[in-house]
Coordinates of C-alpha atoms in Angstrom, one line a residue:
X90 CA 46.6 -222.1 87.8
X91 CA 47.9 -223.5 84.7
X92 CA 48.5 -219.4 83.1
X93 CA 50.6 -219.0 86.7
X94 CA 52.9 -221.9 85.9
X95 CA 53.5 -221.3 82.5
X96 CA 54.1 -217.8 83.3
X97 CA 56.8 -218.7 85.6
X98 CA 58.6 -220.6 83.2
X99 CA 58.4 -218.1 80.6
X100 CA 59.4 -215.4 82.9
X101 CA 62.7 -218.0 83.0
X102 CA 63.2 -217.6 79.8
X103 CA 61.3 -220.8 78.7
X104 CA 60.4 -220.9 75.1
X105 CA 58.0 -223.8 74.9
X106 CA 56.0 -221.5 78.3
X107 CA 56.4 -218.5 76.4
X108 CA 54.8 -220.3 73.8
X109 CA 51.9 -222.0 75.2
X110 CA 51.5 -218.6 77.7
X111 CA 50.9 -216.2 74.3
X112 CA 48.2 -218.7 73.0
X113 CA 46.3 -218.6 76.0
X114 CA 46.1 -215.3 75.9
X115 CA 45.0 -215.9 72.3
X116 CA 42.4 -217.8 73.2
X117 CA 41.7 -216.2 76.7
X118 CA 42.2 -219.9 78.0
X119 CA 42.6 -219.1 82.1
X120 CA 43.7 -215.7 81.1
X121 CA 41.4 -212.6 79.9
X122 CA 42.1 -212.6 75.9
X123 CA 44.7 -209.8 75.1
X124 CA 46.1 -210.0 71.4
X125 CA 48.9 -207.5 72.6
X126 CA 49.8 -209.8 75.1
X127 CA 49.9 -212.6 73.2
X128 CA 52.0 -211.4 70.5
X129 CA 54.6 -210.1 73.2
X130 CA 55.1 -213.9 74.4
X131 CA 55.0 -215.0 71.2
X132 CA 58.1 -212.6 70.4
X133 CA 59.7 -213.7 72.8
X134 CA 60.3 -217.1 72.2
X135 CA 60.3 -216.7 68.4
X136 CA 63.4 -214.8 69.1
X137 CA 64.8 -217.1 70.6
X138 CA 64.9 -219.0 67.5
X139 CA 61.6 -221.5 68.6
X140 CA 60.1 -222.4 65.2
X141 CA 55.9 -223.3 66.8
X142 CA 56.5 -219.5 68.4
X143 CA 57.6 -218.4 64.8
X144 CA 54.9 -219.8 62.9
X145 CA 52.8 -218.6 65.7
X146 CA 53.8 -215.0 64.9
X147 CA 53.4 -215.4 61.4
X148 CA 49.7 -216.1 62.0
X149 CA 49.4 -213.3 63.8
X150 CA 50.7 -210.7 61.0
X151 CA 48.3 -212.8 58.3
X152 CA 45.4 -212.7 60.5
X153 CA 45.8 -209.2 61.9
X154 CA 45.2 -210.5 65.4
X155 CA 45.9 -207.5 67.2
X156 CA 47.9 -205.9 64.9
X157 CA 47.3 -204.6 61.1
X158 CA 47.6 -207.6 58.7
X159 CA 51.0 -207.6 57.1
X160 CA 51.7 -210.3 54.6
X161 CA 55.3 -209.4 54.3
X162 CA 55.9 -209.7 58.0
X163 CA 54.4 -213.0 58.1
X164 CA 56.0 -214.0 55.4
X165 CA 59.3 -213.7 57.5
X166 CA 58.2 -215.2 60.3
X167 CA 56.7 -218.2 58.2
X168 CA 60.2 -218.6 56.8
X169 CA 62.0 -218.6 59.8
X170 CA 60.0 -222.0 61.2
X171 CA 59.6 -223.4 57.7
X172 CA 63.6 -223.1 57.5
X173 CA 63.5 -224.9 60.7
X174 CA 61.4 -227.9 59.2
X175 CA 58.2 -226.7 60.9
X176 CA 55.7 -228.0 59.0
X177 CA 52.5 -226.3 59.4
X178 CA 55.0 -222.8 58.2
X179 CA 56.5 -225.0 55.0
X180 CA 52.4 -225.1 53.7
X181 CA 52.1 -221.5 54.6
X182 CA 54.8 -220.4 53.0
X183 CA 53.7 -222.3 49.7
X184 CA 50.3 -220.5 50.1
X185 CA 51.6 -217.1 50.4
X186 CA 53.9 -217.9 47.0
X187 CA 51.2 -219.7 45.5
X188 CA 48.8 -216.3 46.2
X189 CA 51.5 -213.5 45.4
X190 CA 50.7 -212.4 49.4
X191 CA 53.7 -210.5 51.0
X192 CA 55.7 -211.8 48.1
X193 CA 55.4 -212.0 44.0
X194 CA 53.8 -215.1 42.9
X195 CA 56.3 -217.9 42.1
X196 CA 54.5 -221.2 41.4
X197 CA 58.5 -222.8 41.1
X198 CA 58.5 -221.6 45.1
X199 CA 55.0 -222.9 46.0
X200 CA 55.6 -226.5 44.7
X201 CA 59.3 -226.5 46.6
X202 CA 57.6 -225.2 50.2
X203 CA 54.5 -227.7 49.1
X204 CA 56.5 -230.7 48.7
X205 CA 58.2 -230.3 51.8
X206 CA 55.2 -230.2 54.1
X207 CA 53.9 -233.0 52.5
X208 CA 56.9 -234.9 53.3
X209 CA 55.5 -234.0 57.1
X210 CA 51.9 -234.9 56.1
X211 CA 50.5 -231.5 56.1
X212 CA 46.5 -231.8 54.9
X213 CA 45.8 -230.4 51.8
X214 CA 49.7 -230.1 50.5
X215 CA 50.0 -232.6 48.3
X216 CA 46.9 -231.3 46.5
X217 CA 47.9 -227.7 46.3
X218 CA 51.3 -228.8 45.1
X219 CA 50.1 -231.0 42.5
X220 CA 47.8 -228.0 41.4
X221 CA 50.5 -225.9 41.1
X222 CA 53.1 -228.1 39.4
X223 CA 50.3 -227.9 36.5
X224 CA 52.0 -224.4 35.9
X225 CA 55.4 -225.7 35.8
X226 CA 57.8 -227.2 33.0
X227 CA 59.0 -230.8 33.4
X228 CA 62.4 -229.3 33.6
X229 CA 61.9 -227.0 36.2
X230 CA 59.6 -229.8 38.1
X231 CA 63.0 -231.9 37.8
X232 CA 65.0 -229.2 39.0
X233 CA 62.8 -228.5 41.8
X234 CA 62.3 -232.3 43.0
X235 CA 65.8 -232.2 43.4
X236 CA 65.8 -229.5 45.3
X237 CA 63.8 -231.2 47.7
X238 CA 65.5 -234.1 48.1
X239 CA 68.7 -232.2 49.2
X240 CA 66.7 -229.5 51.9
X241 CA 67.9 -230.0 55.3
X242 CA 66.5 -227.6 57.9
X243 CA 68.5 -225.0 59.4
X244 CA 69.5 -225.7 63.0
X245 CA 69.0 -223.1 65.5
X246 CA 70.9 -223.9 68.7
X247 CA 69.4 -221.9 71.1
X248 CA 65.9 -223.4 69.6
X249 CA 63.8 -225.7 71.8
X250 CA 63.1 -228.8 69.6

């Protein structure tokens, strides 16, 4: 019942139903579990510019649900939520720069896309910043907490909030 009236929705066009409709089928909540289709509703509203379908598509290419893992490609997907101010992508993007995954290692990166989640309250952000800042010169730790405190998120005005 509830997979009909999402789908309905997202059939309209409806990012947030597009959303919540690819991670049923992530789950195979009140739908049979299909990576392929999940992924496809994902898309969908991720192109639309909807930064919790973005991050959602990020996990997909770092986990390999469904698809070959590709860190690059979720790296790009990451990027375009964590632009966005999406939170949960901000940590994820530090952790792929932090690792060197899909991108070369940049602990100057890591402690900028760090900083900001922790601003949100991500878990664990403050920490893996703080571990990373270890690596990093008090110049470029001024430089980069300056940084921070100018980011503004890029608005997307087709985007859902």
């Amino acid at each position: 019942a509830a997979a009909e009236s999402y789908r309905k929705a997202a059939d309209q066009g409806d990012a947030e139903s597009q959303t919540q409709l690819g991670s049923m089928y992530h789950a195979g909540t009140g739908v049979a579990q299909n990576q392929t289709e999940a992924l496809k509703w994902y898309r969908k509203a991720a192109d639309q510019g909807y930064a919790r379908a973005q991050y959602a598509v990020g996990m997909v290419y770092q986990r390999g649900s469904g698809v070959w893992p590709n860190s690059v490609e979720a790296l790009k997907w990451y990027r375009k939520a964590a632009d966005q101010g999406y939170a949960q992508a901000q940590y994820s993007v530090g952790s792929m720069y932090e690792s060197g995954a899909g991108v070369e290692r940049d602990s100057a990166e890591a402690y900028f896309w760090y900083s900001l989640a922790s601003h949100s309250g991500v878990k664990h952000s403050i920490t893996r910043r703080d571990e990373v800042a270890a690596e990093l010169s008090p110049e470029q730790l001024s430089a980069l907490k300056k940084r921070v405190s100018e980011w503004k998120p890029t608005l997307v005005p087709s985007a859902v909030p």
